[in-house]
Coordinates of C-alpha atoms in Angstrom, one line a residue:
Chain A
M1 CA -138.9 -35.0 6.8
A2 CA -139.7 -36.7 3.5
E3 CA -138.4 -33.9 1.4
T4 CA -135.1 -33.4 3.2
S5 CA -132.0 -34.9 1.5
S6 CA -130.0 -37.5 3.4
S7 CA -126.5 -36.6 4.6
N8 CA -125.1 -38.9 1.9
D9 CA -126.5 -36.5 -0.7
I10 CA -124.9 -33.5 0.8
V11 CA -121.5 -34.9 1.7
R12 CA -120.0 -35.0 -1.7
E13 CA -116.6 -34.0 -3.0
E14 CA -118.0 -31.0 -4.9
N15 CA -119.9 -29.7 -1.9
L16 CA -117.0 -29.8 0.6
V17 CA -115.8 -26.4 1.5
Y18 CA -113.5 -27.5 4.3
A19 CA -111.0 -30.3 4.8
K20 CA -108.6 -31.3 7.5
T21 CA -105.2 -30.0 6.8
K22 CA -102.6 -32.7 5.9
V23 CA -100.3 -31.3 8.4
L24 CA -102.5 -32.8 11.1
T25 CA -102.1 -36.5 11.5
D26 CA -105.2 -38.8 11.8
N27 CA -104.4 -39.6 15.5
V28 CA -107.4 -39.0 17.8
M29 CA -106.6 -36.1 20.1
H30 CA -106.6 -36.7 23.8
Y31 CA -108.0 -33.3 24.7
C32 CA -111.1 -32.8 26.7
P33 CA -114.3 -31.8 24.8
G34 CA -114.3 -28.0 24.2
C35 CA -110.6 -27.5 24.9
G36 CA -108.9 -24.8 22.9
H37 CA -105.7 -26.9 22.3
G38 CA -107.3 -28.9 19.5
T39 CA -108.4 -25.8 17.7
T40 CA -105.0 -24.1 18.2
H41 CA -103.2 -27.2 16.9
R42 CA -105.3 -27.1 13.8
L43 CA -104.6 -23.4 13.2
V44 CA -100.8 -24.0 13.5
A45 CA -101.1 -26.9 11.2
E46 CA -103.2 -25.0 8.7
V47 CA -100.8 -22.1 8.7
I48 CA -97.8 -24.4 8.1
E49 CA -99.7 -25.9 5.1
E50 CA -100.8 -22.6 3.8
L51 CA -97.2 -21.2 3.9
G52 CA -95.9 -24.4 2.4
I53 CA -93.3 -24.8 5.1
Q54 CA -94.0 -28.4 6.4
S55 CA -90.6 -29.6 5.3
D56 CA -88.9 -26.6 6.8
T57 CA -90.6 -26.4 10.2
I58 CA -89.4 -27.8 13.5
G59 CA -91.7 -27.6 16.5
V60 CA -90.9 -28.0 20.2
A61 CA -93.6 -29.4 22.5
P62 CA -93.9 -28.6 26.2
V63 CA -94.7 -30.5 29.3
G64 CA -98.4 -30.1 30.1
C65 CA -101.6 -31.0 28.3
S66 CA -100.0 -30.5 24.9
V67 CA -97.0 -32.7 25.7
L68 CA -98.2 -35.1 23.0
M69 CA -98.6 -32.4 20.4
Y70 CA -96.0 -34.3 18.2
N71 CA -98.6 -37.1 17.9
Y72 CA -101.0 -34.7 16.1
M73 CA -98.6 -32.6 13.9
D74 CA -97.1 -34.2 10.8
I75 CA -93.9 -32.3 11.2
D76 CA -90.5 -32.9 12.9
M77 CA -90.8 -32.2 16.6
Q78 CA -88.9 -32.4 19.9
E79 CA -90.5 -32.8 23.3
A80 CA -88.8 -30.6 25.8
A81 CA -88.4 -30.8 29.5
H82 CA -90.9 -28.7 31.5
G83 CA -90.3 -25.0 30.7
R84 CA -87.3 -25.5 28.5
A85 CA -88.8 -25.3 25.1
P86 CA -87.4 -21.9 24.3
A87 CA -83.9 -23.2 25.1
L88 CA -84.3 -26.1 22.6
A89 CA -85.8 -23.7 20.0
T90 CA -82.9 -21.3 20.5
A91 CA -80.3 -23.9 19.5
I92 CA -82.4 -25.4 16.7
K93 CA -83.0 -22.0 15.1
R94 CA -79.3 -20.9 15.6
L95 CA -78.0 -24.2 14.1
L96 CA -80.7 -24.3 11.3
P97 CA -81.3 -20.6 10.7
E98 CA -83.2 -21.1 7.5
K99 CA -85.8 -23.2 9.1
Y100 CA -89.1 -22.2 10.8
V101 CA -89.0 -23.0 14.5
F102 CA -91.8 -22.7 17.0
T103 CA -92.5 -23.7 20.6
Y104 CA -96.0 -24.5 21.9
Q105 CA -96.3 -23.9 25.7
G106 CA -98.9 -23.7 28.4
D107 CA -99.0 -21.2 31.2
G108 CA -97.3 -23.4 33.8
D109 CA -94.6 -24.3 31.3
L110 CA -94.0 -20.8 30.0
A111 CA -94.8 -18.5 32.9
A112 CA -93.8 -20.5 35.9
I113 CA -91.0 -23.1 35.5
G114 CA -89.8 -21.7 32.2
T115 CA -90.0 -18.0 33.0
S116 CA -86.2 -17.7 32.7
E117 CA -86.0 -19.5 29.4
T118 CA -88.9 -17.5 28.0
I119 CA -87.6 -14.1 29.0
H120 CA -84.1 -14.7 27.9
A121 CA -85.0 -16.2 24.5
C122 CA -87.2 -13.1 24.0
N123 CA -84.5 -10.8 25.3
R124 CA -81.8 -12.3 23.0
G125 CA -84.1 -11.7 20.1
E126 CA -84.1 -15.3 18.9
N127 CA -85.9 -15.7 15.6
F128 CA -88.6 -18.2 16.4
T129 CA -92.3 -18.2 17.3
I130 CA -93.8 -18.9 20.7
I131 CA -97.4 -20.1 20.8
F132 CA -98.5 -19.6 24.4
I133 CA -101.8 -21.3 25.6
N134 CA -103.0 -19.5 28.8
N135 CA -105.9 -21.2 30.5
G136 CA -105.0 -20.0 34.0
I137 CA -104.6 -23.5 35.4
Y138 CA -102.5 -26.7 35.4
G139 CA -104.7 -28.9 33.3
M140 CA -102.7 -32.1 33.0
T141 CA -101.9 -32.5 36.7
G142 CA -105.5 -32.0 37.6
G143 CA -106.3 -28.3 38.0
Q144 CA -103.7 -26.7 40.3
M145 CA -103.1 -23.0 40.5
A146 CA -101.0 -21.6 37.7
P147 CA -99.0 -18.3 37.5
T148 CA -101.8 -17.0 35.4
T149 CA -104.7 -18.1 37.7
L150 CA -107.0 -15.0 38.2
P151 CA -107.3 -13.4 41.7
N152 CA -109.9 -15.3 43.8
M153 CA -110.1 -18.1 41.2
K154 CA -110.6 -21.5 42.8
T155 CA -108.2 -24.3 41.8
S156 CA -107.2 -27.5 43.6
T157 CA -104.3 -25.8 45.3
S158 CA -106.2 -22.6 45.9
P159 CA -109.5 -24.2 47.0
Y160 CA -110.8 -21.0 48.7
G161 CA -109.7 -18.8 45.7
R162 CA -106.4 -17.3 44.8
D163 CA -105.5 -15.0 47.7
V164 CA -103.1 -12.6 46.0
K165 CA -101.6 -11.5 49.3
M166 CA -100.7 -15.0 50.1
M167 CA -100.2 -16.6 46.7
G168 CA -99.0 -13.7 44.6
N169 CA -100.6 -12.0 41.5
P170 CA -101.2 -13.5 38.1
L171 CA -98.3 -12.9 35.8
K172 CA -98.9 -11.2 32.5
M173 CA -96.0 -12.7 30.5
T174 CA -97.3 -11.4 27.2
E175 CA -97.2 -7.7 28.3
L176 CA -93.9 -8.4 30.0
V177 CA -92.1 -9.8 26.9
A178 CA -93.6 -7.0 24.8
T179 CA -91.3 -4.6 26.7
L180 CA -88.2 -6.4 25.6
P181 CA -86.4 -5.3 22.4
G182 CA -85.9 -8.9 21.3
T183 CA -89.6 -9.5 20.5
C184 CA -91.0 -8.2 17.2
F185 CA -94.6 -9.3 17.3
V186 CA -96.6 -9.8 20.5
T187 CA -100.3 -10.5 20.3
R188 CA -103.1 -12.0 22.5
Q189 CA -105.9 -14.0 20.8
S190 CA -108.5 -16.5 21.6
V191 CA -110.2 -19.4 19.8
H192 CA -113.6 -19.5 21.5
S193 CA -115.7 -18.2 18.6
P194 CA -115.4 -18.5 14.8
A195 CA -114.5 -14.8 14.5
N196 CA -111.8 -15.2 17.1
V197 CA -110.5 -18.4 15.4
R198 CA -110.1 -16.5 12.2
K199 CA -108.2 -13.7 14.0
A200 CA -106.0 -16.1 15.8
R201 CA -105.2 -17.9 12.6
K202 CA -104.1 -14.6 11.0
A203 CA -102.0 -13.9 14.0
I204 CA -100.3 -17.3 13.9
K205 CA -99.6 -16.9 10.2
K206 CA -98.0 -13.5 10.8
A207 CA -96.0 -14.9 13.6
F208 CA -94.5 -17.5 11.3
E209 CA -93.9 -15.0 8.5
Y210 CA -92.2 -12.6 10.8
Q211 CA -89.5 -15.2 11.4
N212 CA -88.2 -14.0 8.1
L213 CA -87.7 -10.5 9.4
K214 CA -85.0 -11.8 11.8
Q215 CA -86.1 -9.1 14.3
G216 CA -86.8 -11.4 17.2
I217 CA -89.4 -13.6 18.8
S218 CA -93.0 -13.5 17.5
F219 CA -95.2 -14.3 20.5
V220 CA -98.8 -15.4 20.2
E221 CA -100.8 -15.9 23.4
I222 CA -104.1 -17.8 23.1
V223 CA -106.3 -17.2 26.1
S224 CA -108.1 -20.5 26.4
N225 CA -110.6 -22.4 28.5
C226 CA -110.1 -25.5 30.6
S227 CA -113.5 -26.9 31.2
S228 CA -112.2 -29.9 33.2
G229 CA -109.9 -27.8 35.3
W230 CA -112.4 -25.1 35.8
K231 CA -115.1 -27.7 36.5
M232 CA -117.6 -26.3 34.0
T233 CA -119.2 -27.5 30.8
P234 CA -117.4 -26.3 27.6
L235 CA -120.0 -23.7 27.0
Q236 CA -119.9 -22.4 30.6
S237 CA -116.2 -22.3 30.5
N238 CA -116.2 -20.1 27.3
E239 CA -118.7 -17.8 28.9
W240 CA -116.7 -17.6 32.1
M241 CA -113.5 -16.9 30.0
V242 CA -115.2 -14.0 28.2
E243 CA -116.5 -12.5 31.5
N244 CA -113.4 -13.1 33.7
M245 CA -110.3 -13.8 31.6
F246 CA -110.6 -11.3 28.9
P247 CA -110.9 -8.2 31.2
F248 CA -107.7 -9.3 32.8
Y249 CA -106.0 -10.6 29.6
P250 CA -107.4 -8.3 26.9
L251 CA -107.2 -9.5 23.3
G252 CA -105.4 -7.8 20.5
D253 CA -101.9 -7.0 19.2
I254 CA -99.6 -5.5 21.8
K255 CA -96.5 -5.1 19.6
I256 CA -96.1 -5.2 15.8
P257 CA -92.9 -5.1 13.8
E258 CA -91.2 -2.0 12.4
V259 CA -90.8 -3.3 8.9
Q260 CA -93.7 -4.2 6.7
V261 CA -93.5 -7.7 5.2
E262 CA -95.7 -9.2 2.6
Q263 CA -98.5 -6.9 3.5
K264 CA -101.2 -5.6 1.2
E265 CA -101.0 -2.0 0.0
G266 CA -101.8 0.5 2.7
D267 CA -101.5 -2.0 5.5
V268 CA -98.5 -0.5 7.1
L269 CA -97.4 -1.7 10.5
H270 CA -95.9 0.4 13.1
N271 CA -93.8 -0.7 16.0
S272 CA -94.7 0.9 19.2
L273 CA -95.4 -0.4 22.7
N274 CA -98.3 2.1 22.8
Q275 CA -99.7 0.9 19.5
I276 CA -102.7 -1.0 20.5
D277 CA -104.9 -3.0 18.1
K278 CA -108.0 -1.1 17.4
D279 CA -110.1 -4.1 18.4
S280 CA -108.7 -3.9 21.9
K281 CA -108.3 -0.7 23.8
Q282 CA -107.7 -2.4 27.1
V283 CA -104.0 -3.1 26.9
K284 CA -102.2 -1.4 29.8
Y285 CA -98.7 -1.5 31.2
Chain B
M1 CA -46.7 -30.6 10.9
E2 CA -48.1 -28.5 13.7
E3 CA -46.0 -27.5 16.6
F4 CA -46.8 -28.1 20.3
Q5 CA -48.6 -25.3 22.0
L6 CA -48.5 -24.4 25.7
M7 CA -52.1 -24.2 26.9
K8 CA -54.5 -24.6 29.8
G9 CA -56.7 -27.7 29.8
N10 CA -59.7 -25.5 29.5
E11 CA -58.3 -23.7 26.5
A12 CA -57.3 -27.0 24.9
V13 CA -60.8 -28.4 25.1
A14 CA -62.1 -25.3 23.4
E15 CA -59.5 -25.3 20.6
A16 CA -60.1 -29.0 20.1
A17 CA -63.8 -28.4 19.8
I18 CA -63.4 -26.0 17.0
R19 CA -61.0 -28.4 15.2
A20 CA -63.4 -31.4 15.8
G21 CA -66.0 -29.6 13.7
V22 CA -68.3 -28.9 16.6
D23 CA -71.5 -27.1 15.4
G24 CA -72.5 -25.5 18.7
Y25 CA -71.2 -24.6 22.2
F26 CA -73.7 -23.4 24.8
G27 CA -72.4 -22.6 28.2
Y28 CA -72.6 -20.5 31.4
P29 CA -69.6 -19.1 33.3
I30 CA -68.4 -20.9 36.4
T31 CA -65.0 -21.3 38.0
P32 CA -62.7 -23.2 37.3
Q33 CA -63.8 -23.7 33.6
S34 CA -64.7 -20.2 32.4
E35 CA -61.7 -20.2 30.0
V36 CA -63.5 -22.6 27.7
M37 CA -66.2 -20.1 26.6
E38 CA -63.7 -17.2 26.9
Y39 CA -61.4 -18.9 24.5
L40 CA -64.2 -19.8 22.1
M41 CA -65.6 -16.3 22.0
A42 CA -62.1 -14.8 21.4
A43 CA -61.2 -17.4 18.7
K44 CA -64.2 -16.4 16.6
P45 CA -65.1 -20.0 15.6
H46 CA -68.0 -18.6 13.6
E47 CA -65.5 -17.2 11.1
R48 CA -63.3 -20.3 11.2
T49 CA -65.9 -23.0 10.8
G50 CA -69.3 -21.5 11.3
M51 CA -69.5 -22.9 14.8
V52 CA -72.2 -21.3 17.0
V53 CA -71.1 -20.2 20.5
L54 CA -73.8 -18.9 22.8
Q55 CA -73.7 -17.8 26.4
A56 CA -76.9 -19.1 27.9
E57 CA -78.8 -17.6 30.8
S58 CA -78.2 -20.7 33.0
E59 CA -76.7 -24.2 33.0
V60 CA -80.3 -25.4 32.8
A61 CA -80.8 -23.5 29.6
A62 CA -77.4 -24.5 28.2
I63 CA -78.1 -28.3 28.6
N64 CA -81.5 -27.9 27.0
M65 CA -79.9 -26.0 24.1
L66 CA -77.8 -29.1 23.7
Y67 CA -81.0 -31.2 23.7
G68 CA -82.4 -29.0 20.9
G69 CA -79.2 -28.8 18.9
A70 CA -78.5 -32.5 19.3
G71 CA -82.0 -33.3 18.1
A72 CA -81.3 -31.3 15.0
G73 CA -78.5 -33.6 14.3
K74 CA -75.7 -31.3 15.2
K75 CA -72.5 -31.8 17.2
V76 CA -73.1 -29.8 20.3
M77 CA -71.3 -29.4 23.6
T78 CA -71.2 -27.5 26.8
S79 CA -68.8 -27.2 29.7
S80 CA -69.3 -26.4 33.4
S81 CA -68.1 -27.2 36.9
S82 CA -69.8 -29.2 39.6
P83 CA -72.6 -27.0 40.8
G84 CA -73.5 -26.2 37.2
I85 CA -73.3 -29.8 36.2
S86 CA -75.8 -30.6 39.0
L87 CA -78.2 -28.2 37.3
M88 CA -77.8 -30.0 34.0
Q89 CA -78.8 -33.4 35.3
E90 CA -82.4 -33.1 34.3
G91 CA -81.5 -32.2 30.8
L92 CA -78.9 -35.0 30.6
S93 CA -81.6 -37.5 31.6
Y94 CA -83.9 -36.2 28.8
I95 CA -81.0 -36.4 26.3
A96 CA -80.2 -39.9 27.3
G97 CA -84.0 -40.8 27.2
A98 CA -84.3 -39.3 23.7
E99 CA -81.1 -41.1 22.7
L100 CA -79.2 -38.0 21.4
P101 CA -75.5 -37.4 21.2
C102 CA -73.7 -34.5 22.9
L103 CA -70.6 -33.7 24.9
V104 CA -70.5 -32.2 28.4
V105 CA -67.2 -31.3 30.1
N106 CA -67.2 -31.2 33.9
V107 CA -64.1 -29.4 35.3
V108 CA -64.8 -30.7 38.8
R109 CA -64.4 -28.5 41.9
G110 CA -64.9 -29.4 45.6
G111 CA -68.4 -29.9 47.0
P112 CA -71.0 -30.3 48.3
G113 CA -73.1 -27.2 47.6
L114 CA -71.1 -24.2 46.5
G115 CA -68.1 -26.0 47.9
T116 CA -64.8 -24.5 46.7
I117 CA -63.3 -23.6 43.4
Q118 CA -60.3 -25.9 44.0
P119 CA -59.8 -29.2 42.1
S120 CA -61.7 -32.3 43.3
Q121 CA -62.9 -35.7 42.0
C122 CA -66.1 -35.7 44.2
D123 CA -68.5 -35.9 41.2
Y124 CA -67.5 -39.5 40.3
N125 CA -70.8 -41.0 41.5
Q126 CA -72.9 -38.4 39.8
A127 CA -71.0 -38.9 36.5
T128 CA -70.9 -42.6 36.4
K129 CA -74.1 -43.8 38.3
G130 CA -76.6 -41.7 36.5
G131 CA -76.8 -38.2 38.1
G132 CA -80.3 -37.5 36.8
H133 CA -83.4 -39.6 37.1
G134 CA -84.0 -42.9 35.4
D135 CA -82.0 -45.9 34.2
Y136 CA -79.3 -44.4 32.0
H137 CA -75.6 -44.0 31.6
L138 CA -73.4 -41.3 30.3
I139 CA -70.2 -42.5 28.5
V140 CA -67.6 -40.9 30.8
L141 CA -63.9 -40.3 29.9
A142 CA -61.4 -39.0 32.4
P143 CA -58.4 -37.1 31.0
A144 CA -55.1 -37.0 32.9
S145 CA -53.4 -34.3 30.8
V146 CA -54.0 -31.2 28.7
Q147 CA -53.4 -33.4 25.7
E148 CA -56.1 -35.7 26.6
M149 CA -58.5 -32.8 27.3
A150 CA -58.0 -32.0 23.6
D151 CA -58.0 -35.6 22.3
F152 CA -61.1 -36.7 24.1
V153 CA -63.3 -34.2 22.4
T154 CA -63.1 -36.1 19.2
V155 CA -63.2 -39.5 21.0
C156 CA -66.4 -38.4 22.8
F157 CA -68.2 -37.2 19.7
D158 CA -67.4 -40.4 17.9
L159 CA -68.8 -42.4 20.7
A160 CA -71.8 -40.1 21.2
F161 CA -72.9 -40.4 17.6
K162 CA -72.0 -44.1 17.3
Y163 CA -74.3 -45.0 20.3
R164 CA -76.6 -41.9 20.2
N165 CA -75.7 -41.2 23.8
P166 CA -74.6 -38.2 25.8
T167 CA -70.9 -38.3 26.7
L168 CA -69.0 -36.6 29.6
I169 CA -65.4 -35.6 30.0
L170 CA -64.8 -35.8 33.8
S171 CA -61.9 -33.5 34.3
D172 CA -61.0 -31.5 37.4
G173 CA -59.8 -28.0 38.3
A174 CA -56.2 -29.0 38.2
I175 CA -56.3 -30.3 34.6
G176 CA -58.5 -27.5 33.5
Q177 CA -56.2 -24.8 34.9
M178 CA -52.7 -26.2 34.5
M179 CA -50.7 -25.5 31.4
E180 CA -49.0 -28.3 29.4
K181 CA -47.8 -28.8 25.9
V182 CA -50.6 -29.9 23.5
K183 CA -50.7 -30.8 19.9
F184 CA -54.0 -30.5 18.0
A185 CA -55.5 -32.6 15.2
E186 CA -56.1 -31.0 11.8
Q187 CA -59.2 -29.0 11.3
K188 CA -62.2 -31.3 10.6
P189 CA -65.2 -30.1 8.6
R190 CA -68.4 -29.6 10.4
L191 CA -71.2 -32.1 9.7
T192 CA -72.8 -31.2 6.5
K193 CA -75.2 -34.2 6.1
A194 CA -77.8 -34.5 8.8
P195 CA -78.3 -37.9 10.4
K196 CA -81.5 -39.5 9.2
W197 CA -83.1 -39.1 12.7
A198 CA -82.4 -35.3 12.9
T199 CA -85.3 -32.9 13.1
T200 CA -84.5 -30.8 10.1
G201 CA -88.0 -30.5 8.7
K202 CA -90.1 -33.4 7.5
T203 CA -89.7 -33.9 3.8
P204 CA -92.3 -35.9 1.8
D205 CA -89.9 -38.9 1.4
R206 CA -89.8 -39.8 5.1
E207 CA -91.9 -40.0 8.2
R208 CA -91.6 -37.2 10.7
N209 CA -88.7 -37.3 13.2
I210 CA -89.7 -37.0 16.8
H211 CA -87.4 -36.7 19.8
T212 CA -89.1 -37.5 23.1
S213 CA -88.4 -39.4 26.3
L214 CA -92.1 -39.9 27.0
D215 CA -94.1 -43.1 26.6
L216 CA -97.3 -43.4 28.6
D217 CA -97.6 -47.1 27.8
P218 CA -95.6 -49.0 30.4
S219 CA -95.2 -52.2 28.3
R220 CA -93.8 -50.1 25.4
H221 CA -91.7 -48.1 27.8
E222 CA -90.2 -51.2 29.3
K223 CA -89.2 -52.3 25.8
F224 CA -87.5 -49.0 25.3
N225 CA -85.6 -49.4 28.6
E226 CA -84.6 -52.9 27.5
K227 CA -83.2 -51.4 24.3
L228 CA -81.2 -48.9 26.4
I229 CA -79.9 -51.7 28.6
R230 CA -78.7 -53.7 25.5
K231 CA -77.0 -50.6 24.2
Y232 CA -75.2 -50.0 27.5
K233 CA -74.2 -53.7 27.6
E234 CA -72.7 -53.3 24.1
I235 CA -70.8 -50.2 25.2
E236 CA -69.5 -52.0 28.3
E237 CA -68.2 -54.8 26.0
K238 CA -66.6 -52.6 23.4
E239 CA -65.6 -49.3 24.7
V240 CA -63.6 -49.8 27.9
R241 CA -60.4 -47.8 27.9
Y242 CA -57.6 -47.8 30.5
E243 CA -53.8 -47.4 30.9
K244 CA -51.5 -49.6 32.9
I245 CA -48.2 -48.1 34.2
L246 CA -45.4 -50.4 35.7
C247 CA -47.9 -53.2 36.3
D248 CA -45.8 -56.1 34.9
D249 CA -43.9 -56.8 38.1
A250 CA -46.3 -55.1 40.5
E251 CA -47.3 -56.6 43.8
Y252 CA -49.5 -53.7 44.7
L253 CA -51.7 -51.5 42.7
F254 CA -52.8 -47.9 42.7
V255 CA -56.1 -47.4 40.9
A256 CA -56.6 -43.7 40.1
Y257 CA -57.8 -41.5 37.3
G258 CA -57.3 -37.9 36.2
T259 CA -55.1 -35.7 38.5
S260 CA -54.8 -38.4 41.1
S261 CA -53.3 -40.8 38.5
R262 CA -50.6 -38.2 37.7
I263 CA -49.7 -37.8 41.3
C264 CA -49.6 -41.6 41.7
Q265 CA -46.9 -41.9 39.0
K266 CA -44.6 -40.0 41.3
S267 CA -45.7 -42.1 44.3
I268 CA -44.8 -45.2 42.3
Q269 CA -41.3 -43.9 41.9
L270 CA -41.0 -43.1 45.6
A271 CA -42.5 -46.5 46.6
R272 CA -40.2 -48.5 44.3
E273 CA -37.2 -46.6 45.6
G274 CA -38.3 -47.9 49.0
G275 CA -38.6 -51.5 47.7
I276 CA -42.4 -51.6 47.3
K277 CA -43.3 -52.9 43.8
V278 CA -46.4 -50.9 43.0
G279 CA -48.0 -50.1 39.6
L280 CA -50.8 -47.9 38.4
F281 CA -54.1 -48.9 36.8
R282 CA -55.7 -45.8 35.3
P283 CA -59.3 -46.2 34.2
I284 CA -59.8 -43.9 31.2
T285 CA -63.4 -44.7 30.7
L286 CA -65.1 -44.3 34.1
W287 CA -68.3 -45.6 32.6
P288 CA -68.0 -48.2 31.2
Y289 CA -65.6 -49.2 34.0
P290 CA -62.7 -51.6 33.3
K291 CA -64.0 -54.2 35.8
K292 CA -62.7 -57.3 34.0
E293 CA -59.3 -55.7 33.5
I294 CA -59.0 -54.8 37.2
R295 CA -60.3 -58.2 38.2
A296 CA -57.6 -59.8 36.0
M297 CA -54.9 -58.0 38.0
T298 CA -56.0 -59.8 41.2
N299 CA -54.1 -62.9 40.1
Q300 CA -50.9 -61.0 40.4
I301 CA -51.3 -58.4 43.1
K302 CA -51.7 -58.5 46.9
G303 CA -53.7 -55.3 47.4
I304 CA -55.1 -52.2 45.9
L305 CA -55.1 -48.6 47.1
T306 CA -57.6 -46.4 45.3
V307 CA -56.5 -42.8 45.3
E308 CA -59.2 -40.2 44.7
M309 CA -59.7 -36.5 45.5
S310 CA -62.9 -37.5 47.2
A311 CA -64.2 -39.4 50.3
G312 CA -64.0 -42.6 48.3
Q313 CA -66.4 -43.0 45.4
M314 CA -64.6 -45.0 42.7
I315 CA -63.5 -47.5 45.3
E316 CA -67.0 -49.0 45.1
D317 CA -66.4 -49.9 41.5
V318 CA -63.0 -51.4 42.4
L319 CA -64.5 -53.5 45.2
L320 CA -67.2 -54.7 42.7
S321 CA -64.4 -55.5 40.2
V322 CA -62.2 -57.6 42.5
E323 CA -65.0 -59.5 44.2
G324 CA -63.1 -59.8 47.4
K325 CA -60.0 -61.4 45.9
V326 CA -57.6 -58.8 47.3
K327 CA -57.7 -56.1 49.9
V328 CA -58.8 -52.7 48.7
A329 CA -58.5 -49.5 50.6
H330 CA -59.0 -45.8 49.8
Y331 CA -56.9 -42.8 50.3
G332 CA -58.1 -39.4 49.4
R333 CA -58.2 -35.7 50.2
T334 CA -61.4 -33.6 50.0
G335 CA -62.6 -30.1 49.8
G336 CA -60.2 -29.0 47.1
M337 CA -57.0 -30.4 48.7
I338 CA -54.6 -32.3 46.5
P339 CA -52.7 -35.3 48.0
T340 CA -48.9 -35.3 47.8
P341 CA -47.0 -38.3 46.4
E342 CA -45.5 -38.9 49.9
E343 CA -48.9 -39.0 51.6
I344 CA -50.0 -41.6 49.1
V345 CA -47.0 -43.8 49.7
E346 CA -47.5 -43.6 53.4
A347 CA -51.2 -44.6 52.9
L348 CA -50.1 -47.5 50.8
K349 CA -47.8 -48.7 53.5
Q350 CA -50.3 -48.2 56.3
K351 CA -53.4 -49.6 54.6
I352 CA -52.1 -52.2 52.2
S353 CA -48.5 -53.2 51.9
G354 CA -47.1 -52.6 55.4
G355 CA -43.4 -51.9 55.7

């Protein structure tokens, strides 16, 4: 131990390779340990900083675990009623068409109570971004069954497991909105590993950039864990997610825009519902 | 100078909105007010002023579009009729809780439920006593003519922005559908400078703007509610509007708003021909309600007949106003039926004046 340097020797300005983005505030997040919300907030904030659009971005927070997102993002935000974020974002973007507008919604918000607002905003081809956190459960209210809860998955309102004959099937909103002509970019990502965080960050960046295309909604689903709601440790919940959520909600791009924007040479994008990201061959309709 | 035009109330509110420099209209079709959006779509306000007009997927979406647009500092409005307005109550509560300005027009039809498409005044309680959840008020104006349908658009936006509060025009199917002469104000420019609280993107020179109705700290949230209460008190002190017709020598009084107040004017004529000196007190703001002004009338009159196209909703505010000083009775028709002037005079005789 005698030869090792103390942390004070290492943590110096010239040694730092990472810093918190200024678009995140210093408020301590209320999220449970291991939750994907914190990471996803950071990615959205980093993308806003990288694109230099802090002064041109308006976010809409949902009702759910991320209801207090506006405490953590140093941008103008509005907190919507449960499920209505796409309606707010529709008006904000139409009235301020040069601004970047995004909603951030959980599965209960987007895929249950807000299904109508989600589908119609997507179908009208509104030019904003939807960040959709899917953890298959209602986290904030204490772990009730969500529209995205997997078959046989136990929750506080499906204590013996989700019986799909009685309780219906999980809803794949992301595949559903990909079929609508009003979406231009639809992708499913996760933030459970460094490699996936990097991919998710790229996807979120593209989603914001694609607002300039004016070809419709850019939709990023993040399949995430809920260790508290799933009653697991953070590590267990990530493993469970990989084993159970990803087969049902496969990761990868589902739809990419027709027109190439700000891409490197040779990186041409094609628009096709059948075009599946090479990383993920599991997307089915 | 502009000429009078002959127009439906619903069309007048639409044309007035364009001229008032409204930035966005978001609505959903429902009888008897669909002409509002039809007129707006046909008038191409986008070419005239840049105004956005969007047909939403539901009244729920429409009111939340107002929430978004109002938060962005824009003049936004919607219109609907009773069942649709019920769907908007959640959104109105949020807009009131976030202290944002907007205008909602309710062209009331008979209820409850799907009810009927004929005129009614059965949404008075919903409009003036809250409607959605929480301690809040809308500023509610009741037009009694097509001209007022047009004029109140500007009045409501002025009040909405002055107090950062949602406003409501409580009309009814008769005023929405009937044609009268109307003269419009000159075209006003749309807002070009965003209010300092608008979510237009956080610039380095200011803190971020947040619109929310949430506060998990009860002591802080109580302070916020106290702030709202102070605001409502100020509105009650400063913004009461009413009209008195033939009240100087009146021994009896009709209290009525909107279509009922128009019918009462004929009833006054009939009653006076029969020797009953009756006048009309017409509340123009239904919230804030002209309580003091009605109370002041009790020194002079012997009794009040409230006339409403409802089972008797506004009568409660009249009773609270007069504090038992004079007799108050209600006469009304429901289900989309409109009272005749003769029926009203008969009710006055039977319930209040005798003779």
